[in-house]
mmCIF file of C-alpha atoms and ligand atoms in Angstrom:
data_model
loop_
_atom_site.group_PDB
_atom_site.id
_atom_site.type_symbol
_atom_site.label_atom_id
_atom_site.label_comp_id
_atom_site.label_asym_id
_atom_site.label_seq_id
_atom_site.Cartn_x
_atom_site.Cartn_y
_atom_site.Cartn_z
ATOM 1 C CA MET A 21 77.570 21.693 40.117
ATOM 2 C CA SER A 22 81.122 22.310 38.979
ATOM 3 C CA ARG A 23 80.719 24.726 36.103
ATOM 4 C CA ILE A 24 78.156 27.270 35.022
ATOM 5 C CA THR A 25 77.948 29.306 31.843
ATOM 6 C CA ILE A 26 76.091 32.598 31.917
ATOM 7 C CA THR A 27 75.547 35.532 29.595
ATOM 8 C CA LYS A 28 78.434 37.955 29.994
ATOM 9 C CA PRO A 29 77.572 40.422 32.780
ATOM 10 C CA ASP A 30 77.704 44.204 33.001
ATOM 11 C CA ASP A 31 78.471 46.326 36.050
ATOM 12 C CA TRP A 32 75.848 49.031 36.515
ATOM 13 C CA HIS A 33 77.850 50.926 39.185
ATOM 14 C CA ILE A 34 81.634 51.155 39.458
ATOM 15 C CA HIS A 35 84.372 53.619 40.429
ATOM 16 C CA LEU A 36 87.287 53.506 37.984
ATOM 17 C CA ARG A 37 89.080 56.617 39.340
ATOM 18 C CA ASP A 38 91.743 58.240 37.193
ATOM 19 C CA GLY A 39 95.498 58.492 36.626
ATOM 20 C CA ASP A 40 97.571 55.643 38.110
ATOM 21 C CA MET A 41 94.479 53.781 39.307
ATOM 22 C CA LEU A 42 92.833 53.470 35.889
ATOM 23 C CA GLU A 43 95.046 50.812 34.420
ATOM 24 C CA ARG A 44 94.018 48.211 36.962
ATOM 25 C CA THR A 45 90.385 49.196 37.601
ATOM 26 C CA VAL A 46 89.442 49.244 33.920
ATOM 27 C CA ASN A 47 91.089 45.948 33.039
ATOM 28 C CA ASP A 48 89.779 44.155 36.118
ATOM 29 C CA VAL A 49 86.177 44.928 35.191
ATOM 30 C CA ALA A 50 86.635 44.505 31.432
ATOM 31 C CA ALA A 51 87.760 40.915 32.098
ATOM 32 C CA TRP A 52 84.169 39.961 32.954
ATOM 33 C CA ALA A 53 81.848 42.794 31.925
ATOM 34 C CA ASN A 54 80.995 44.221 28.533
ATOM 35 C CA ARG A 55 79.706 47.490 29.987
ATOM 36 C CA ALA A 56 80.216 49.401 33.198
ATOM 37 C CA VAL A 57 78.448 52.495 34.473
ATOM 38 C CA VAL A 58 81.317 54.740 35.540
ATOM 39 C CA MET A 59 80.746 56.965 38.559
ATOM 40 C CA PRO A 60 81.674 60.637 38.138
ATOM 41 C CA ASN A 61 83.068 61.386 41.637
ATOM 42 C CA LEU A 62 86.544 62.387 40.541
ATOM 43 C CA THR A 63 88.237 65.499 41.875
ATOM 44 C CA PRO A 64 87.113 67.691 40.179
ATOM 45 C CA PRO A 65 83.893 65.836 39.307
ATOM 46 C CA VAL A 66 82.682 64.904 35.826
ATOM 47 C CA LYS A 67 80.065 67.620 35.445
ATOM 48 C CA ASN A 68 79.297 67.913 31.749
ATOM 49 C CA VAL A 69 79.589 66.111 28.419
ATOM 50 C CA SER A 70 82.997 67.545 27.708
ATOM 51 C CA ASP A 71 84.379 66.264 31.058
ATOM 52 C CA ALA A 72 82.752 62.869 30.371
ATOM 53 C CA THR A 73 84.206 62.682 26.867
ATOM 54 C CA ALA A 74 87.725 63.418 28.108
ATOM 55 C CA TYR A 75 87.383 60.860 30.949
ATOM 56 C CA HIS A 76 86.024 58.277 28.489
ATOM 57 C CA SER A 77 89.144 58.742 26.326
ATOM 58 C CA ARG A 78 91.431 58.203 29.325
ATOM 59 C CA ILE A 79 89.532 55.009 30.215
ATOM 60 C CA MET A 80 89.780 53.688 26.654
ATOM 61 C CA ALA A 81 93.508 54.460 26.601
ATOM 62 C CA ALA A 82 94.007 52.380 29.755
ATOM 63 C CA LEU A 83 92.280 49.277 28.304
ATOM 64 C CA GLU A 84 94.599 46.406 27.405
ATOM 65 C CA GLY A 85 92.613 44.350 24.928
ATOM 66 C CA PHE A 86 88.882 43.871 25.607
ATOM 67 C CA PRO A 87 87.701 45.583 22.410
ATOM 68 C CA GLN A 88 84.055 45.026 23.370
ATOM 69 C CA PHE A 89 84.283 46.928 26.643
ATOM 70 C CA GLU A 90 82.069 50.004 26.739
ATOM 71 C CA PRO A 91 82.300 52.496 29.604
ATOM 72 C CA LEU A 92 78.896 54.121 30.133
ATOM 73 C CA MET A 93 79.569 57.586 31.468
ATOM 74 C CA THR A 94 77.612 59.509 34.108
ATOM 75 C CA LEU A 95 77.453 63.195 35.001
ATOM 76 C CA TYR A 96 77.723 64.467 38.563
ATOM 77 C CA LEU A 97 74.614 66.447 39.496
ATOM 78 C CA THR A 98 75.419 69.742 41.208
ATOM 79 C CA ASP A 99 73.274 72.645 42.394
ATOM 80 C CA SER A 100 74.066 74.343 39.104
ATOM 81 C CA THR A 101 73.389 71.531 36.576
ATOM 82 C CA THR A 102 71.043 73.059 33.977
ATOM 83 C CA PRO A 103 68.380 71.646 31.638
ATOM 84 C CA ALA A 104 70.812 72.493 28.816
ATOM 85 C CA ASP A 105 73.459 70.241 30.426
ATOM 86 C CA ILE A 106 70.836 67.483 30.492
ATOM 87 C CA ALA A 107 69.837 68.021 26.864
ATOM 88 C CA ALA A 108 73.495 67.772 25.856
ATOM 89 C CA ALA A 109 73.938 64.608 27.927
ATOM 90 C CA ALA A 110 70.864 63.019 26.375
ATOM 91 C CA GLN A 111 72.295 63.729 22.899
ATOM 92 C CA SER A 112 75.668 62.237 23.811
ATOM 93 C CA LEU A 113 76.123 58.574 22.979
ATOM 94 C CA LEU A 114 78.583 58.246 25.866
ATOM 95 C CA VAL A 115 76.422 59.388 28.794
ATOM 96 C CA CYS A 116 73.867 56.976 30.277
ATOM 97 C CA GLY A 117 72.709 58.840 33.387
ATOM 98 C CA VAL A 118 73.216 61.485 36.042
ATOM 99 C CA LYS A 119 74.412 60.725 39.566
ATOM 100 C CA LEU A 120 72.955 62.436 42.611
ATOM 101 C CA TYR A 121 75.265 62.640 45.602
ATOM 102 C CA PRO A 122 73.798 64.518 48.543
ATOM 103 C CA ALA A 123 76.623 66.941 49.462
ATOM 104 C CA GLY A 124 78.908 65.341 52.026
ATOM 105 C CA ALA A 125 77.340 61.854 51.821
ATOM 106 C CA THR A 126 80.435 59.944 50.718
ATOM 107 C CA THR A 127 83.836 59.955 48.987
ATOM 108 C CA ASN A 128 84.297 63.056 46.792
ATOM 109 C CA SER A 129 80.759 64.325 47.313
ATOM 110 C CA ALA A 130 81.590 67.854 48.484
ATOM 111 C CA ALA A 131 80.336 69.265 45.166
ATOM 112 C CA GLY A 132 77.082 67.309 45.477
ATOM 113 C CA VAL A 133 73.542 68.554 45.760
ATOM 114 C CA THR A 134 72.501 70.623 48.778
ATOM 115 C CA GLY A 135 68.765 70.420 47.965
ATOM 116 C CA LEU A 136 66.535 69.353 45.089
ATOM 117 C CA GLU A 137 64.208 72.382 45.369
ATOM 118 C CA ASN A 138 66.155 74.463 42.871
ATOM 119 C CA LEU A 139 66.806 71.551 40.509
ATOM 120 C CA LYS A 140 63.220 70.916 39.430
ATOM 121 C CA PRO A 141 63.687 72.157 35.842
ATOM 122 C CA THR A 142 66.784 69.952 35.582
ATOM 123 C CA LEU A 143 64.872 66.917 36.846
ATOM 124 C CA GLU A 144 62.016 67.754 34.429
ATOM 125 C CA ALA A 145 64.577 67.733 31.632
ATOM 126 C CA MET A 146 65.887 64.337 32.735
ATOM 127 C CA GLN A 147 62.351 63.012 32.762
ATOM 128 C CA SER A 148 61.515 64.356 29.317
ATOM 129 C CA HIS A 149 64.823 63.177 27.812
ATOM 130 C CA ASN A 150 64.465 59.771 29.526
ATOM 131 C CA LEU A 151 67.886 60.148 31.169
ATOM 132 C CA PRO A 152 68.016 58.086 34.384
ATOM 133 C CA LEU A 153 68.853 59.522 37.810
ATOM 134 C CA LEU A 154 71.293 57.361 39.776
ATOM 135 C CA ILE A 155 71.019 58.063 43.484
ATOM 136 C CA HIS A 156 73.295 57.756 46.479
ATOM 137 C CA GLY A 157 70.369 57.546 48.874
ATOM 138 C CA GLU A 158 71.438 58.888 52.245
ATOM 139 C CA VAL A 159 70.510 62.017 54.139
ATOM 140 C CA THR A 160 73.506 63.871 55.487
ATOM 141 C CA ASP A 161 72.003 65.704 58.478
ATOM 142 C CA LEU A 162 74.246 65.237 61.461
ATOM 143 C CA ASP A 163 71.217 64.604 63.671
ATOM 144 C CA VAL A 164 70.353 61.422 61.733
ATOM 145 C CA ASP A 165 72.180 58.301 62.890
ATOM 146 C CA ILE A 166 74.441 56.827 60.197
ATOM 147 C CA PHE A 167 72.514 53.531 60.293
ATOM 148 C CA ASP A 168 69.223 55.347 59.578
ATOM 149 C CA ARG A 169 70.394 57.596 56.769
ATOM 150 C CA GLU A 170 69.162 55.455 53.892
ATOM 151 C CA ALA A 171 65.699 54.888 55.344
ATOM 152 C CA LYS A 172 65.339 58.610 56.104
ATOM 153 C CA PHE A 173 66.353 59.479 52.546
ATOM 154 C CA ILE A 174 63.528 57.346 51.180
ATOM 155 C CA GLU A 175 61.003 59.043 53.422
ATOM 156 C CA ARG A 176 62.207 62.622 52.971
ATOM 157 C CA THR A 177 63.464 62.696 49.383
ATOM 158 C CA LEU A 178 62.960 59.583 47.281
ATOM 159 C CA ALA A 179 59.282 58.854 47.859
ATOM 160 C CA PRO A 180 58.251 62.462 47.046
ATOM 161 C CA LEU A 181 60.631 62.548 44.051
ATOM 162 C CA THR A 182 59.243 59.418 42.410
ATOM 163 C CA THR A 183 55.726 60.812 42.801
ATOM 164 C CA GLU A 184 56.494 64.330 41.605
ATOM 165 C CA PHE A 185 58.342 63.024 38.533
ATOM 166 C CA PRO A 186 56.226 59.998 37.598
ATOM 167 C CA ALA A 187 58.183 59.131 34.456
ATOM 168 C CA LEU A 188 61.692 59.807 35.812
ATOM 169 C CA ARG A 189 63.756 56.630 35.725
ATOM 170 C CA VAL A 190 65.486 56.213 39.068
ATOM 171 C CA ILE A 191 68.089 53.760 40.322
ATOM 172 C CA LEU A 192 68.627 53.644 44.069
ATOM 173 C CA GLU A 193 72.261 52.615 44.134
ATOM 174 C CA HIS A 194 73.937 50.122 46.465
ATOM 175 C CA ILE A 195 70.922 49.510 48.664
ATOM 176 C CA THR A 196 71.620 48.313 52.186
ATOM 177 C CA THR A 197 68.284 47.993 53.984
ATOM 178 C CA GLU A 198 65.028 46.086 54.049
ATOM 179 C CA ASP A 199 63.371 49.520 53.823
ATOM 180 C CA SER A 200 64.937 50.039 50.402
ATOM 181 C CA VAL A 201 64.004 46.559 49.219
ATOM 182 C CA ASN A 202 60.399 47.217 50.214
ATOM 183 C CA PHE A 203 60.341 50.706 48.728
ATOM 184 C CA VAL A 204 61.713 49.602 45.360
ATOM 185 C CA THR A 205 59.485 46.513 45.246
ATOM 186 C CA GLU A 206 56.374 48.586 45.892
ATOM 187 C CA SER A 207 57.320 51.557 43.703
ATOM 188 C CA ARG A 208 56.021 52.272 40.252
ATOM 189 C CA PRO A 209 57.822 50.825 37.206
ATOM 190 C CA GLY A 210 60.963 52.817 36.402
ATOM 191 C CA VAL A 211 62.333 52.586 39.952
ATOM 192 C CA ALA A 212 65.122 50.011 40.399
ATOM 193 C CA ALA A 213 68.093 49.266 42.665
ATOM 194 C CA THR A 214 71.624 47.934 42.462
ATOM 195 C CA ILE A 215 73.104 45.617 45.088
ATOM 196 C CA THR A 216 76.835 45.230 45.874
ATOM 197 C CA PRO A 217 78.677 42.023 46.800
ATOM 198 C CA GLN A 218 79.750 43.459 50.157
ATOM 199 C CA HIS A 219 76.183 44.173 51.257
ATOM 200 C CA LEU A 220 75.164 40.609 50.323
ATOM 201 C CA LEU A 221 78.163 39.001 52.033
ATOM 202 C CA PHE A 222 78.596 41.023 55.230
ATOM 203 C CA ASP A 223 76.716 42.758 58.005
ATOM 204 C CA ARG A 224 77.895 45.260 60.597
ATOM 205 C CA ASN A 225 78.989 42.530 62.998
ATOM 206 C CA ASP A 226 81.506 41.375 60.408
ATOM 207 C CA MET A 227 82.938 44.889 60.389
ATOM 208 C CA LEU A 228 82.898 45.623 64.123
ATOM 209 C CA VAL A 229 82.885 42.507 66.327
ATOM 210 C CA GLY A 230 86.317 41.476 67.598
ATOM 211 C CA GLY A 231 87.980 44.595 66.182
ATOM 212 C CA ILE A 232 87.349 47.175 63.480
ATOM 213 C CA ARG A 233 87.898 45.913 59.930
ATOM 214 C CA PRO A 234 88.449 49.072 57.918
ATOM 215 C CA HIS A 235 88.400 47.272 54.568
ATOM 216 C CA LEU A 236 84.706 46.526 55.137
ATOM 217 C CA PHE A 237 83.879 50.186 55.710
ATOM 218 C CA CYS A 238 81.825 51.474 52.812
ATOM 219 C CA LEU A 239 78.925 53.859 52.362
ATOM 220 C CA PRO A 240 76.089 53.324 52.857
ATOM 221 C CA ILE A 241 77.520 51.486 55.858
ATOM 222 C CA LEU A 242 76.878 47.749 56.412
ATOM 223 C CA LYS A 243 73.682 47.265 58.412
ATOM 224 C CA ARG A 244 72.359 44.573 60.762
ATOM 225 C CA ARG A 245 71.922 40.991 59.580
ATOM 226 C CA GLN A 246 68.176 41.302 59.004
ATOM 227 C CA HIS A 247 68.932 43.821 56.246
ATOM 228 C CA LYS A 248 71.557 41.637 54.594
ATOM 229 C CA GLU A 249 68.998 38.849 54.525
ATOM 230 C CA ALA A 250 66.411 41.129 52.890
ATOM 231 C CA LEU A 251 68.987 42.111 50.243
ATOM 232 C CA ARG A 252 69.710 38.440 49.565
ATOM 233 C CA ARG A 253 66.010 37.721 49.128
ATOM 234 C CA ALA A 254 65.747 40.641 46.692
ATOM 235 C CA ALA A 255 68.807 39.541 44.696
ATOM 236 C CA ILE A 256 67.543 35.967 44.232
ATOM 237 C CA SER A 257 63.891 36.960 43.817
ATOM 238 C CA GLY A 258 63.921 37.170 40.036
ATOM 239 C CA ASN A 259 62.389 40.649 40.364
ATOM 240 C CA PRO A 260 63.954 42.631 37.479
ATOM 241 C CA LYS A 261 64.089 45.785 39.617
ATOM 242 C CA PHE A 262 67.160 44.398 41.437
ATOM 243 C CA PHE A 263 70.443 43.956 39.600
ATOM 244 C CA ILE A 264 74.228 43.996 39.852
ATOM 245 C CA GLY A 265 76.189 47.152 40.690
ATOM 246 C CA THR A 266 79.445 46.352 42.458
ATOM 247 C CA ASP A 267 80.334 49.850 43.721
ATOM 248 C CA SER A 268 83.908 48.568 43.462
ATOM 249 C CA ALA A 269 86.067 51.495 44.619
ATOM 250 C CA PRO A 270 89.821 51.325 45.193
ATOM 251 C CA HIS A 271 91.351 53.086 48.193
ATOM 252 C CA THR A 272 95.006 52.629 49.039
ATOM 253 C CA VAL A 273 95.890 50.585 52.095
ATOM 254 C CA GLU A 274 97.152 53.726 53.859
ATOM 255 C CA THR A 275 93.871 55.586 53.422
ATOM 256 C CA LYS A 276 91.838 52.596 54.654
ATOM 257 C CA GLU A 277 94.039 51.625 57.622
ATOM 258 C CA SER A 278 93.914 55.073 59.157
ATOM 259 C CA SER A 279 92.496 56.864 62.193
ATOM 260 C CA CYS A 280 89.951 58.385 59.778
ATOM 261 C CA GLY A 281 89.626 55.791 57.063
ATOM 262 C CA CYS A 282 88.035 56.136 53.630
ATOM 263 C CA ALA A 283 84.803 54.407 52.582
ATOM 264 C CA GLY A 284 84.876 51.856 49.795
ATOM 265 C CA CYS A 285 85.502 48.181 48.961
ATOM 266 C CA TYR A 286 87.389 46.909 45.917
ATOM 267 C CA SER A 287 85.750 43.889 44.274
ATOM 268 C CA ALA A 288 86.260 44.299 40.516
ATOM 269 C CA HIS A 289 88.934 41.556 40.419
ATOM 270 C CA ALA A 290 86.455 38.900 41.671
ATOM 271 C CA ALA A 291 82.960 40.372 41.608
ATOM 272 C CA ILE A 292 81.135 37.580 39.791
ATOM 273 C CA PRO A 293 82.709 34.814 41.928
ATOM 274 C CA LEU A 294 81.591 36.749 45.025
ATOM 275 C CA TYR A 295 78.011 37.091 43.791
ATOM 276 C CA ALA A 296 78.029 33.415 42.731
ATOM 277 C CA GLU A 297 78.985 32.399 46.255
ATOM 278 C CA VAL A 298 75.991 34.258 47.668
ATOM 279 C CA PHE A 299 73.568 32.795 45.125
ATOM 280 C CA GLU A 300 74.933 29.304 45.794
ATOM 281 C CA GLU A 301 74.497 29.757 49.556
ATOM 282 C CA GLU A 302 70.899 30.707 48.832
ATOM 283 C CA ASN A 303 70.401 27.636 46.586
ATOM 284 C CA SER A 304 69.625 30.012 43.751
ATOM 285 C CA LEU A 305 72.455 29.722 41.243
ATOM 286 C CA ASP A 306 69.779 29.525 38.570
ATOM 287 C CA LYS A 307 68.905 33.163 39.373
ATOM 288 C CA LEU A 308 72.467 34.488 39.063
ATOM 289 C CA GLU A 309 72.454 35.129 35.313
ATOM 290 C CA ALA A 310 69.383 37.338 35.275
ATOM 291 C CA PHE A 311 70.771 39.415 38.173
ATOM 292 C CA THR A 312 74.256 39.863 36.689
ATOM 293 C CA SER A 313 73.491 39.894 32.981
ATOM 294 C CA HIS A 314 69.855 40.550 32.053
ATOM 295 C CA PHE A 315 67.931 42.885 34.361
ATOM 296 C CA GLY A 316 70.325 45.842 34.282
ATOM 297 C CA ALA A 317 70.541 45.855 30.493
ATOM 298 C CA ASP A 318 66.752 45.634 30.307
ATOM 299 C CA PHE A 319 66.316 48.547 32.714
ATOM 300 C CA TYR A 320 68.760 50.749 30.822
ATOM 301 C CA GLY A 321 67.078 49.810 27.522
ATOM 302 C CA ARG A 322 70.175 48.138 26.100
ATOM 303 C CA ALA A 323 70.595 44.778 24.397
ATOM 304 C CA ARG A 324 71.723 41.876 26.555
ATOM 305 C CA ASN A 325 75.259 40.725 25.782
ATOM 306 C CA ASP A 326 75.711 37.916 23.251
ATOM 307 C CA GLU A 327 78.891 36.504 24.776
ATOM 308 C CA THR A 328 79.111 34.134 27.741
ATOM 309 C CA ILE A 329 81.432 33.579 30.695
ATOM 310 C CA ASP A 330 82.200 30.333 32.493
ATOM 311 C CA LEU A 331 82.445 29.981 36.252
ATOM 312 C CA VAL A 332 84.102 26.951 37.775
ATOM 313 C CA ARG A 333 83.515 25.702 41.332
ATOM 314 C CA VAL A 334 86.987 25.481 42.875
ATOM 315 C CA ASP A 335 88.412 26.669 46.195
ATOM 316 C CA TYR A 336 91.343 29.080 45.895
ATOM 317 C CA LEU A 337 92.934 31.820 47.944
ATOM 318 C CA SER A 338 92.077 35.392 47.084
ATOM 319 C CA PRO A 339 95.121 37.711 46.931
ATOM 320 C CA GLU A 340 96.094 39.533 50.145
ATOM 321 C CA SER A 341 96.587 42.739 48.184
ATOM 322 C CA LEU A 342 96.614 44.117 44.654
ATOM 323 C CA ARG A 343 99.140 46.441 43.032
ATOM 324 C CA PHE A 344 97.810 49.705 41.662
ATOM 325 C CA GLY A 345 100.821 51.333 40.054
ATOM 326 C CA PRO A 346 102.804 52.675 43.001
ATOM 327 C CA SER A 347 99.990 51.901 45.486
ATOM 328 C CA THR A 348 98.524 48.837 47.184
ATOM 329 C CA VAL A 349 94.826 48.063 47.603
ATOM 330 C CA VAL A 350 93.447 45.380 49.927
ATOM 331 C CA PRO A 351 90.446 43.947 48.082
ATOM 332 C CA LEU A 352 87.232 42.486 49.434
ATOM 333 C CA ARG A 353 87.835 39.032 51.002
ATOM 334 C CA ALA A 354 91.628 39.481 50.773
ATOM 335 C CA GLY A 355 93.573 36.341 51.697
ATOM 336 C CA GLU A 356 90.391 34.296 52.153
ATOM 337 C CA LEU A 357 89.023 31.301 50.282
ATOM 338 C CA LEU A 358 86.909 32.038 47.236
ATOM 339 C CA LYS A 359 84.720 29.303 45.814
ATOM 340 C CA TRP A 360 84.137 30.279 42.213
ATOM 341 C CA ARG A 361 86.639 31.186 39.551
ATOM 342 C CA LEU A 362 86.012 32.964 36.295
ATOM 343 C CA GLU A 363 87.450 30.622 33.684
ATOM 344 C CA LYS A 364 87.250 32.326 30.341
ATOM 345 C CA THR A 365 85.494 35.047 28.492
ATOM 346 C CA GLN A 366 84.441 34.857 24.879
HETATM 347 O O1 DOR B 29 81.869 53.194 49.923
HETATM 348 C C1 DOR B 29 81.771 53.984 49.006
HETATM 349 N N1 DOR B 29 82.833 54.338 48.241
HETATM 350 N N2 DOR B 29 80.583 54.528 48.778
HETATM 351 C C2 DOR B 29 80.419 55.506 47.892
HETATM 352 O O2 DOR B 29 79.323 55.974 47.763
HETATM 353 C C3 DOR B 29 81.578 56.043 47.129
HETATM 354 C C4 DOR B 29 82.666 55.074 47.040
HETATM 355 C C5 DOR B 29 83.970 55.705 46.601
HETATM 356 O O3 DOR B 29 83.952 56.516 45.664
HETATM 357 O O4 DOR B 29 85.007 55.376 47.169
HETATM 358 ZN ZN1 ZN B 30 79.530 54.182 44.312
#
């Protein structure tokens, strides 16, 4: 097959950052997506509707064309988020959900949640207002091995949460394990998961064998191959609980190639070609459109996009690096052959 046409996708999990970074992040995603769920882990975080409204304006100001592009804003859950904050978010047309970062789990998560015990009224409010909870699912206890943090989170926090709040809509973001695939598959309706291109393309050997590749370091960390294979099966399964969420997150080359490097992979410039490559390898290109363009919209209760995009099968070299204002970012699969190219958007 040399060309495929699919409904225009959305990205249900992305980091656009702020300031100098915005110009590139926003336009890279708007070239292929009509909507993107924008993560709130700025410094300081996006904690309430007024922060989200101001950030939304900065994003819109950075757009060059793409009049259809709609950033869907999220609030950063903290120990002091109140039911009133949730009611205001539910009223706002800009906010589509609330993001839970366990404190210390990842980039800019210091202001995250230290425990859900005191947040029960806030979670009740989310449930009654039908405002989804987007979860970075990792425990942060130092006694839990980094490769086990996602599975432990399911056992300790997520399973009890989905039972205690039976109508709360939950998205387990950027899943990395077979445990998560099984949990989401077996959970009640209203529990879904996003999957990134890096977790479908790579496993921990790719990051660590023959030398450390810091540009593959992201959180949750890449796991063993068996988990990547389970994620691939979930992505191509046609189960609407699994859909696109790139987690594209720019970090400058200096902060990645460091003795204590940052977590995150940048994929917004080529996300759909990267997913297409995976689906083609799995002989499942016919399942790509639902994953990238139908299931997320359905889960969030939004209309599917009317427009289409075309992907063409052609080998070409991915850029070695991308300019971000005064900074440089090394994207996912930098300098390597890509097999699909986005041809046009309508
Ligand atoms: O790898 C990651 N990078 N994982 C996250 O959860 C956050 C993200 C970022 O903001 O850079
Ligand atoms: Zn993220």
